[in-house]
Amino acid sequence: MPNSETVLVVDFGAQYAQLIARRVRQAQVYSEIVPSSMSVEKMLAKNPKAIILSGGPSSVYAEGAPSIDKKLFEAGIPVFGICYGFQAMAAALGGVVTQTGKSEFGRTEMQISDTSSKLLTGLPNEFKVWMSHGDSVTTVPAGFTSTAQTSATPIVAFESGNAMFAGVQFHPEVLHSENGQEILRRWLIDIVGCTPAWNSENIVASEVARIKEVVGTKRVLCGLSGGVDSAVAAAIVQKAVGSQLICVFVDHGLLREGEAEQVERDFVASTGVALHVVDAKERFLTALAGVTDPETKRKIIGTEFIRVFEAAAREVSATESIDFLVQGTLYPDVVESGGGEGTANIKSHHNVGGLPDDLQFTLVEPLRTLFKDEVREAGLQLGLPEEIVMRQPFPGPGLAIRIVGEVTENNLGILRRADAIAREELKRAGLDRVIWQCPVVLLAGVRSVGVQGDGRTYGHPIVLRPVSSEDAMTADWSRVPYDVLEKISTRITNEVREVNRVVLDVTSKPPGTIEWE
């Protein structure tokens, strides 16, 4: 790690545990997520500077509910509780948690009740926070002071005399909580004394040094997809070992307009990496001919990718063996798979596409401690083109799953042109960084009557699916201004002759998914 200071986020089953960890890092302090089942001894063995207890769905007194070993509070480590963590902390230290019958959900007005609070001093006396609780702390532990309240809950924040032990009933990590990030920053930096040293420059320097040591003089292989994760991972490894890295780009013909060229031209120009390009467009189109079922499409693309990548790997290693394989595994992938230490060899579930077990490499995962926003920061730090680094999330099977119907060269061409227009207009309007993702979908199996010029047409509809999200687990449809939608629709129907209708998807996730297939 760039510095020795680590803040542990203890996950009690909260939907926001990863968001808490991200907010800690946004305060420039390194964080790791650990399960609530981890023993205090193992937590302390990580030598944390501080510990944050997350929220969770349980009731503190329910049978089987996760609890906190009181030894945690006897170890001299500062602890901050959020929501369930706030209640569990109170109960462990001798306070009282009660089912009062007064629940609070969503945005709630909070009042500071103790202006001498080290945690809340200087903030507005009243501001809105995001609540989600049924139980409430009704008595603070001995030596603690209640510092804030709402109309329904008398105790929504408390702290010890020096505020090294503190907590809040609300969720400071969500954007709906006003002053939430400042509260976390204040506790971490001003009260605990963490050093704000976690940044993209240090991340890159630390990973480069580690990879140099691990790889030595051996060769490394990386599969480039055109996405930000594989690009940044490759750039970090290239900075570490230079010409020992060779990248393979399988052009399956399912990328958006200009993206294959970005990999072949712009990425190589910015990194100097050795790139082996496999033109497999015809192979993938042949394999997908006549297929309309989305799951079958995914399986065909995955299988073909494995075969093509395996052949390319054997080709580039024919003269000199390759010992390492780069993967763009991110920290959420690590957490969601159980937070293990990883495996020595690539297995079928890894994100390169499921390579066979007899294709043995040692993994190099330079991004496995990073969240997506940190990956983007690292990419900019490395000098990668913004078009690659700031690229919106894009599915591995590419445009194949944005065509509802058969994947043909003609349908791909229609969708590419429509997608390029939508992206161009969203960028021109300054919305490409505001909108999380805007899938453009071709309903290839649907036609409708239209009028263009003086003639009747029978064309395809295009669906615009702009969504706003933080992590893709949930999403809301983005309220794109009408004038921008008008420009996109007019240009698509004027410039893509096969399309005579543009529609807007206004479904949130849930119940809908972000992608249509």
Coordinates of C-alpha atoms in Angstrom, one line a residue:
M1 CA 0.0 0.0 0.0
P2 CA 1.1 3.6 -0.6
N3 CA 1.1 4.2 3.2
S4 CA 0.8 2.0 6.3
E5 CA -2.5 3.5 7.4
T6 CA -5.6 1.4 6.8
V7 CA -9.2 1.9 7.8
L8 CA -11.3 -1.3 8.1
V9 CA -15.0 -1.2 7.2
V10 CA -16.7 -4.0 9.0
D11 CA -19.6 -5.2 6.8
F12 CA -22.8 -6.2 8.7
G13 CA -24.6 -7.0 5.5
A14 CA -25.1 -3.4 4.4
Q15 CA -26.0 -2.5 0.9
Y16 CA -23.7 0.5 1.3
A17 CA -20.5 -1.1 2.7
Q18 CA -18.6 -0.6 -0.5
L19 CA -19.8 3.0 -0.7
I20 CA -18.5 3.6 2.9
A21 CA -15.1 2.3 1.8
R22 CA -15.2 4.5 -1.3
R23 CA -16.0 7.6 0.8
V24 CA -13.1 6.8 3.1
R25 CA -10.8 6.7 0.1
Q26 CA -12.3 10.0 -1.2
A27 CA -10.9 11.4 2.0
Q28 CA -7.5 10.1 0.8
V29 CA -7.3 7.3 3.3
Y30 CA -6.9 3.7 2.3
S31 CA -9.8 1.4 3.3
E32 CA -10.6 -2.3 3.2
I33 CA -13.8 -4.2 3.8
V34 CA -13.9 -7.1 6.2
P35 CA -16.8 -9.3 7.2
S36 CA -18.4 -8.9 10.6
S37 CA -17.6 -12.6 11.2
M38 CA -13.9 -11.8 11.2
S39 CA -12.4 -12.2 14.7
V40 CA -11.1 -9.1 16.6
E41 CA -7.7 -10.7 16.6
K42 CA -7.6 -10.9 12.8
M43 CA -8.9 -7.4 12.5
L44 CA -6.2 -6.1 14.8
A45 CA -3.6 -8.2 12.9
K46 CA -4.2 -5.9 9.9
N47 CA -2.9 -3.0 12.1
P48 CA -5.8 -0.6 11.3
K49 CA -5.6 3.1 12.1
A50 CA -9.4 3.1 12.6
I51 CA -12.5 0.9 12.2
I52 CA -15.9 1.8 10.8
L53 CA -18.9 -0.4 11.5
S54 CA -21.4 -0.5 8.6
G55 CA -25.1 -0.6 8.6
G56 CA -27.1 -3.8 8.1
P57 CA -30.6 -5.2 7.9
S58 CA -30.7 -6.9 11.3
S59 CA -32.2 -5.9 14.6
V60 CA -29.5 -5.8 17.3
Y61 CA -31.5 -8.1 19.6
A62 CA -32.8 -10.5 17.0
E63 CA -31.7 -14.1 17.3
G64 CA -28.6 -14.7 15.2
A65 CA -28.0 -11.0 14.6
P66 CA -24.3 -10.1 14.2
S67 CA -22.7 -8.6 17.2
I68 CA -19.4 -6.9 18.2
D69 CA -16.9 -8.4 20.5
K70 CA -16.3 -5.9 23.3
K71 CA -12.6 -6.6 23.0
L72 CA -12.6 -4.4 19.9
F73 CA -13.3 -1.3 22.0
E74 CA -10.5 -2.3 24.4
A75 CA -7.8 -2.4 21.7
G76 CA -7.1 1.4 21.6
I77 CA -8.4 1.6 18.0
P78 CA -10.8 4.5 17.1
V79 CA -14.3 3.1 16.1
F80 CA -17.1 4.8 14.2
G81 CA -20.6 3.2 13.9
I82 CA -23.1 3.8 11.1
C83 CA -26.8 2.8 11.4
Y84 CA -26.8 -0.8 12.6
G85 CA -23.1 -0.3 13.5
F86 CA -24.1 2.6 15.6
Q87 CA -26.7 0.5 17.5
A88 CA -24.4 -2.5 17.9
M89 CA -21.7 -0.3 19.2
A90 CA -24.1 1.3 21.8
A91 CA -25.3 -2.2 22.9
A92 CA -21.7 -3.6 23.2
L93 CA -20.7 -0.6 25.4
G94 CA -23.6 -0.7 27.8
G95 CA -26.1 1.6 26.1
V96 CA -29.7 0.7 25.3
V97 CA -31.3 0.0 21.9
T98 CA -35.1 -0.1 21.7
Q99 CA -37.8 -0.9 19.3
T100 CA -39.7 2.4 19.8
G101 CA -42.2 1.8 17.1
K102 CA -41.0 5.0 15.3
S103 CA -39.2 4.1 12.1
E104 CA -37.4 6.6 9.8
F105 CA -36.7 6.0 6.1
G106 CA -35.4 8.4 3.6
R107 CA -34.5 12.1 3.8
T108 CA -35.0 13.4 7.4
E109 CA -34.3 16.8 9.1
M110 CA -31.7 16.5 11.8
Q111 CA -30.8 19.0 14.6
I112 CA -27.5 19.3 16.4
S113 CA -28.3 19.1 20.1
D114 CA -24.8 19.7 21.5
T115 CA -22.8 22.5 19.9
S116 CA -19.7 21.4 21.7
S117 CA -19.5 18.2 19.6
K118 CA -16.1 17.6 18.2
L119 CA -17.6 15.7 15.3
L120 CA -20.4 18.1 14.4
T121 CA -19.1 21.5 15.5
G122 CA -19.2 24.2 12.8
L123 CA -21.9 22.4 10.7
P124 CA -25.4 24.0 10.3
N125 CA -27.6 23.5 13.3
E126 CA -30.1 21.7 11.0
F127 CA -29.6 19.7 7.9
K128 CA -31.1 16.7 6.0
V129 CA -29.7 13.2 6.4
W130 CA -30.7 9.8 5.0
M131 CA -32.3 7.5 7.5
S132 CA -33.2 3.8 7.3
H133 CA -33.9 2.3 10.7
G134 CA -36.6 0.8 12.9
D135 CA -34.7 0.3 16.2
S136 CA -33.2 3.4 18.0
V137 CA -30.5 4.0 20.6
T138 CA -32.4 5.3 23.6
T139 CA -29.6 5.5 26.2
V140 CA -26.0 6.3 25.3
P141 CA -23.1 4.3 26.8
A142 CA -21.4 5.7 30.0
G143 CA -19.0 8.5 29.1
F144 CA -20.7 9.2 25.8
T145 CA -22.7 12.4 24.8
S146 CA -25.7 12.5 22.6
T147 CA -25.1 15.2 20.0
A148 CA -27.9 15.2 17.5
Q149 CA -31.6 14.4 17.2
T150 CA -34.6 14.3 14.8
S151 CA -38.3 14.9 15.6
A152 CA -38.8 11.1 16.0
T153 CA -35.5 10.0 17.4
P154 CA -33.8 11.7 20.4
I155 CA -30.4 10.2 19.8
V156 CA -29.1 10.1 16.2
A157 CA -25.4 10.8 17.0
F158 CA -23.1 10.2 19.9
E159 CA -19.4 10.5 20.8
S160 CA -17.0 9.7 23.6
G161 CA -15.1 12.6 25.3
N162 CA -12.4 12.7 22.7
A163 CA -14.7 11.5 19.9
M164 CA -12.4 8.6 19.1
F165 CA -15.5 6.4 19.6
A166 CA -18.4 8.0 17.7
G167 CA -21.4 7.1 15.6
V168 CA -24.4 8.2 13.7
Q169 CA -27.8 6.6 13.1
F170 CA -28.0 8.0 9.6
H171 CA -26.0 7.2 6.5
P172 CA -23.3 9.8 5.9
E173 CA -21.9 7.9 3.0
V174 CA -24.9 8.5 0.7
L175 CA -25.2 11.6 -1.4
H176 CA -28.7 12.3 0.1
S177 CA -27.0 13.1 3.5
E178 CA -26.0 16.7 3.6
N179 CA -22.5 17.2 5.1
G180 CA -22.0 13.4 5.1
Q181 CA -18.6 13.4 3.5
E182 CA -17.4 16.2 5.7
I183 CA -18.5 14.3 8.8
L184 CA -16.5 11.2 7.7
R185 CA -13.5 13.4 6.7
R186 CA -13.6 15.2 10.0
W187 CA -13.6 12.0 12.0
L188 CA -10.9 10.4 10.0
I189 CA -8.5 13.3 9.5
D190 CA -9.2 15.8 12.3
I191 CA -10.1 13.5 15.1
V192 CA -8.4 10.2 14.4
G193 CA -5.4 11.8 12.7
C194 CA -5.2 9.7 9.6
T195 CA -2.8 11.0 7.0
P196 CA -4.5 11.9 3.7
A197 CA -2.0 10.2 1.4
W198 CA -4.0 7.8 -0.7
N199 CA -4.2 9.1 -4.3
S200 CA -3.8 8.0 -7.9
E201 CA -0.1 8.9 -8.1
N202 CA 0.8 6.8 -5.1
I203 CA -1.4 4.0 -6.2
V204 CA 0.4 3.8 -9.6
A205 CA 3.8 4.1 -8.0
S206 CA 3.1 1.4 -5.4
E207 CA 1.7 -1.1 -8.0
V208 CA 4.6 -0.4 -10.4
A209 CA 7.2 -1.2 -7.7
R210 CA 5.3 -4.4 -6.7
I211 CA 4.9 -5.7 -10.2
K212 CA 8.6 -5.1 -10.9
E213 CA 9.5 -7.2 -7.9
V214 CA 7.0 -10.0 -8.7
V215 CA 7.6 -10.3 -12.4
G216 CA 11.3 -9.8 -12.6
T217 CA 12.6 -10.5 -16.1
K218 CA 9.7 -12.8 -17.2
R219 CA 7.1 -12.1 -19.9
V220 CA 3.5 -10.9 -19.3
L221 CA 0.4 -11.3 -21.4
C222 CA -2.7 -9.0 -21.2
G223 CA -6.0 -9.3 -23.0
L224 CA -7.3 -5.9 -24.0
S225 CA -11.1 -5.4 -24.4
G226 CA -11.3 -1.8 -25.3
G227 CA -12.6 -1.0 -21.8
V228 CA -11.0 1.1 -19.0
D229 CA -10.1 -1.7 -16.6
S230 CA -8.0 -3.7 -19.0
A231 CA -6.4 -0.6 -20.5
V232 CA -5.4 0.8 -17.1
A233 CA -4.2 -2.6 -15.9
A234 CA -2.0 -2.9 -19.0
A235 CA -0.7 0.6 -18.7
I236 CA 0.5 0.0 -15.1
V237 CA 2.2 -3.3 -16.1
Q238 CA 3.8 -1.6 -19.1
K239 CA 5.2 1.1 -16.9
A240 CA 6.6 -1.6 -14.6
V241 CA 8.1 -4.1 -17.1
G242 CA 8.1 -2.3 -20.5
S243 CA 8.7 -4.6 -23.5
Q244 CA 8.2 -7.7 -21.3
L245 CA 4.4 -7.1 -21.7
I246 CA 2.6 -8.1 -24.8
C247 CA -1.1 -7.3 -25.3
V248 CA -3.6 -9.2 -27.3
F249 CA -6.7 -7.5 -28.7
V250 CA -9.4 -9.8 -30.1
D251 CA -11.4 -7.7 -32.5
H252 CA -14.7 -9.5 -32.5
G253 CA -16.5 -6.9 -34.5
L254 CA -19.0 -6.1 -31.7
L255 CA -17.5 -2.8 -30.4
R256 CA -18.9 0.6 -31.0
E257 CA -17.8 3.0 -33.7
G258 CA -14.2 4.0 -33.3
E259 CA -13.4 1.8 -30.2
A260 CA -11.3 -0.8 -32.0
E261 CA -9.3 2.1 -33.5
Q262 CA -8.8 3.6 -30.0
V263 CA -7.2 0.4 -28.9
E264 CA -5.0 -0.1 -32.0
R265 CA -4.0 3.5 -32.4
D266 CA -4.5 5.7 -29.3
F267 CA -3.7 3.2 -26.6
V268 CA -0.5 2.0 -28.4
A269 CA 0.5 5.6 -29.0
S270 CA 0.1 6.6 -25.3
T271 CA 1.8 3.6 -23.8
G272 CA 4.2 2.2 -26.5
V273 CA 2.9 -1.3 -25.7
A274 CA 3.5 -4.2 -28.1
L275 CA 0.0 -5.1 -29.4
H276 CA -1.0 -8.3 -31.1
V277 CA -4.4 -7.8 -33.0
V278 CA -6.6 -10.8 -33.9
D279 CA -9.2 -9.9 -36.5
A280 CA -11.9 -12.3 -35.7
K281 CA -15.0 -10.4 -36.9
E282 CA -16.0 -12.9 -39.6
R283 CA -15.6 -15.8 -37.1
F284 CA -17.9 -14.2 -34.5
L285 CA -20.5 -13.2 -37.1
T286 CA -20.6 -16.7 -38.5
A287 CA -21.0 -18.2 -35.1
L288 CA -23.8 -15.8 -34.3
A289 CA -25.7 -16.3 -37.5
G290 CA -29.4 -16.9 -37.0
V291 CA -29.2 -16.6 -33.2
T292 CA -31.6 -14.3 -31.4
D293 CA -31.7 -15.6 -27.8
P294 CA -29.6 -13.3 -25.6
E295 CA -28.2 -16.0 -23.3
T296 CA -27.2 -18.1 -26.3
K297 CA -25.5 -15.1 -27.8
R298 CA -23.5 -14.6 -24.6
K299 CA -22.4 -18.2 -24.5
I300 CA -21.3 -18.2 -28.1
I301 CA -19.3 -15.0 -27.7
G302 CA -17.7 -16.3 -24.5
T303 CA -16.8 -19.7 -26.1
E304 CA -15.4 -18.1 -29.3
F305 CA -13.4 -15.6 -27.3
I306 CA -11.8 -18.3 -25.3
R307 CA -10.8 -20.2 -28.4
V308 CA -9.4 -17.1 -30.2
F309 CA -7.5 -15.9 -27.1
E310 CA -6.0 -19.3 -26.4
A311 CA -4.8 -19.5 -30.0
A312 CA -3.3 -16.0 -29.8
A313 CA -1.6 -16.8 -26.4
R314 CA 0.0 -19.9 -27.9
E315 CA 1.1 -17.9 -30.9
V316 CA 2.8 -15.1 -29.0
S317 CA 4.5 -17.6 -26.6
A318 CA 5.8 -19.8 -29.3
T319 CA 9.3 -18.4 -29.2
E320 CA 9.5 -17.5 -25.5
S321 CA 7.3 -18.7 -22.6
I322 CA 4.8 -16.4 -20.9
D323 CA 4.5 -16.8 -17.1
F324 CA 2.0 -14.0 -16.1
L325 CA -1.4 -12.9 -17.2
V326 CA -2.8 -9.5 -16.4
Q327 CA -6.4 -9.1 -15.3
G328 CA -8.4 -6.0 -14.6
T329 CA -10.0 -7.4 -11.4
L330 CA -11.4 -4.5 -9.3
Y331 CA -11.8 -4.4 -5.5
P332 CA -15.7 -4.9 -5.7
D333 CA -15.0 -8.1 -7.6
V334 CA -12.7 -9.3 -4.8
V335 CA -15.2 -8.3 -2.1
E336 CA -18.2 -9.9 -3.8
S337 CA -16.3 -13.2 -4.4
G338 CA -15.6 -13.5 -0.6
G339 CA -12.5 -11.2 -0.3
G340 CA -10.1 -14.1 -0.6
E341 CA -6.4 -13.9 -1.4
G342 CA -6.9 -14.9 -5.0
T343 CA -5.6 -18.0 -6.9
A344 CA -2.3 -18.7 -8.5
N345 CA -3.7 -19.8 -11.8
I346 CA -6.5 -18.6 -14.1
K347 CA -9.8 -20.4 -13.6
S348 CA -12.9 -20.5 -15.7
H349 CA -14.8 -17.9 -13.6
H350 CA -12.2 -15.1 -14.0
N351 CA -13.0 -12.2 -16.2
V352 CA -10.8 -12.8 -19.1
G353 CA -13.6 -15.0 -20.4
G354 CA -13.1 -18.4 -18.9
L355 CA -9.8 -19.8 -20.2
P356 CA -9.2 -23.5 -19.9
D357 CA -7.4 -24.8 -16.8
D358 CA -4.5 -26.2 -18.8
L359 CA -3.6 -22.7 -19.9
Q360 CA -1.5 -21.9 -16.8
F361 CA -0.5 -18.4 -15.9
T362 CA 0.2 -16.6 -12.6
L363 CA -2.2 -13.7 -12.3
V364 CA -1.1 -10.1 -12.1
E365 CA -4.0 -7.9 -10.9
P366 CA -2.8 -4.3 -10.5
L367 CA -6.4 -3.0 -9.9
R368 CA -7.6 -5.5 -7.2
T369 CA -7.4 -2.9 -4.4
L370 CA -9.2 -0.2 -6.5
F371 CA -12.7 1.1 -7.1
K372 CA -13.8 2.2 -10.5
D373 CA -13.4 5.9 -9.9
E374 CA -9.8 5.2 -8.6
V375 CA -9.1 3.2 -11.8
R376 CA -10.1 6.2 -13.9
E377 CA -7.9 8.5 -11.8
A378 CA -5.0 6.2 -12.2
G379 CA -5.6 6.0 -16.0
L380 CA -5.5 9.8 -16.3
Q381 CA -2.3 9.8 -14.1
L382 CA -0.7 7.4 -16.6
G383 CA -1.6 9.7 -19.5
L384 CA -4.2 7.4 -21.2
P385 CA -6.6 9.1 -23.6
E386 CA -9.8 10.4 -21.9
E387 CA -11.9 8.6 -24.5
I388 CA -10.7 5.3 -23.1
V389 CA -10.4 6.3 -19.4
M390 CA -13.8 7.9 -19.1
R391 CA -15.6 5.4 -21.3
Q392 CA -19.0 4.5 -20.0
P393 CA -19.5 0.9 -18.8
F394 CA -19.9 -1.4 -21.8
P395 CA -20.9 -5.1 -21.8
G396 CA -18.3 -7.8 -22.6
P397 CA -20.5 -9.2 -25.5
G398 CA -20.6 -5.7 -26.9
L399 CA -23.3 -4.6 -29.3
A400 CA -24.5 -8.2 -29.7
I401 CA -26.7 -7.8 -26.7
R402 CA -27.9 -4.4 -27.7
I403 CA -29.5 -5.9 -30.8
V404 CA -32.8 -7.5 -30.0
G405 CA -32.8 -10.0 -32.8
E406 CA -30.1 -11.4 -35.0
V407 CA -26.6 -10.1 -35.0
T408 CA -25.7 -9.3 -38.7
E409 CA -23.3 -7.0 -40.3
N410 CA -26.2 -4.8 -41.4
N411 CA -27.8 -4.6 -38.0
L412 CA -24.4 -3.9 -36.4
G413 CA -23.9 -1.0 -38.9
I414 CA -27.3 0.5 -38.1
L415 CA -26.7 0.3 -34.3
R416 CA -23.2 1.7 -34.5
R417 CA -24.3 4.8 -36.4
A418 CA -27.2 5.4 -34.0
D419 CA -25.1 4.8 -31.0
A420 CA -22.4 7.2 -32.3
I421 CA -24.9 10.0 -32.8
A422 CA -26.3 9.5 -29.2
R423 CA -22.9 9.6 -27.7
E424 CA -21.8 12.6 -29.7
E425 CA -24.9 14.7 -28.7
L426 CA -24.7 13.7 -25.0
K427 CA -21.0 14.7 -25.0
R428 CA -21.8 18.0 -26.8
A429 CA -24.5 18.7 -24.1
G430 CA -22.0 18.0 -21.3
L431 CA -24.0 15.0 -20.1
D432 CA -21.5 12.2 -20.9
R433 CA -20.0 12.4 -17.4
V434 CA -23.4 13.0 -15.7
I435 CA -25.1 9.9 -17.1
W436 CA -23.7 6.6 -15.8
Q437 CA -24.5 4.8 -19.0
C438 CA -26.7 5.2 -22.1
P439 CA -27.2 1.9 -23.9
V440 CA -28.6 2.4 -27.4
V441 CA -30.7 -0.6 -28.5
L442 CA -31.8 -1.7 -31.9
L443 CA -35.1 -3.6 -32.1
A444 CA -34.0 -5.6 -35.2
G445 CA -37.0 -7.9 -35.2
V446 CA -39.5 -5.0 -35.0
R447 CA -40.6 -2.6 -37.8
S448 CA -43.1 0.2 -37.8
V449 CA -44.7 2.4 -40.5
G450 CA -43.2 5.9 -40.8
V451 CA -43.1 8.8 -43.3
Q452 CA -39.8 10.2 -44.5
G453 CA -39.8 12.8 -47.3
D454 CA -43.0 12.1 -49.3
G455 CA -42.7 8.4 -49.0
R456 CA -43.9 5.7 -46.6
T457 CA -41.2 3.8 -44.7
Y458 CA -41.1 0.6 -42.8
G459 CA -38.2 1.0 -40.5
H460 CA -36.7 -0.2 -37.2
P461 CA -37.1 1.5 -33.8
I462 CA -34.1 2.6 -31.7
V463 CA -34.4 2.7 -27.9
L464 CA -32.4 5.2 -25.8
R465 CA -31.7 3.9 -22.3
P466 CA -29.9 6.7 -20.3
V467 CA -29.5 5.8 -16.6
S468 CA -28.0 7.3 -13.5
S469 CA -26.3 5.0 -11.0
E470 CA -23.3 4.7 -8.7
D471 CA -22.6 1.0 -8.8
A472 CA -25.1 -0.5 -11.4
M473 CA -26.8 -2.5 -8.6
T474 CA -29.7 0.0 -8.8
A475 CA -30.3 2.7 -11.4
D476 CA -32.8 5.4 -12.2
W477 CA -33.6 6.6 -15.7
S478 CA -31.8 9.9 -16.5
R479 CA -33.9 13.0 -17.1
V480 CA -32.2 14.1 -20.3
P481 CA -33.3 17.6 -21.4
Y482 CA -36.0 17.5 -24.2
D483 CA -33.9 19.6 -26.6
V484 CA -31.0 17.1 -26.3
L485 CA -33.4 14.2 -26.9
E486 CA -34.8 16.0 -29.9
K487 CA -31.4 16.5 -31.5
I488 CA -30.6 12.8 -31.0
S489 CA -33.9 11.6 -32.4
T490 CA -33.8 14.0 -35.4
R491 CA -30.2 13.1 -36.3
I492 CA -30.8 9.4 -36.0
T493 CA -33.9 9.4 -38.1
N494 CA -32.2 11.7 -40.7
E495 CA -28.8 10.0 -40.8
V496 CA -29.7 6.4 -40.3
R497 CA -32.1 5.6 -43.1
E498 CA -33.1 2.2 -41.7
V499 CA -34.5 3.8 -38.5
N500 CA -37.8 5.8 -38.5
R501 CA -38.6 5.9 -34.8
V502 CA -36.6 6.7 -31.6
V503 CA -38.1 5.8 -28.2
L504 CA -37.0 6.5 -24.6
D505 CA -36.9 3.9 -21.9
V506 CA -38.0 5.4 -18.6
T507 CA -37.8 2.3 -16.4
S508 CA -35.7 2.2 -13.2
K509 CA -33.7 -0.8 -12.0
P510 CA -35.5 -2.6 -10.5
P511 CA -37.8 -3.7 -12.1
G512 CA -35.9 -3.4 -15.4
T513 CA -32.2 -4.2 -16.0
I514 CA -29.9 -1.6 -17.5
E515 CA -29.2 -3.6 -20.6
W516 CA -32.1 -5.0 -22.6
E517 CA -30.7 -8.5 -23.0

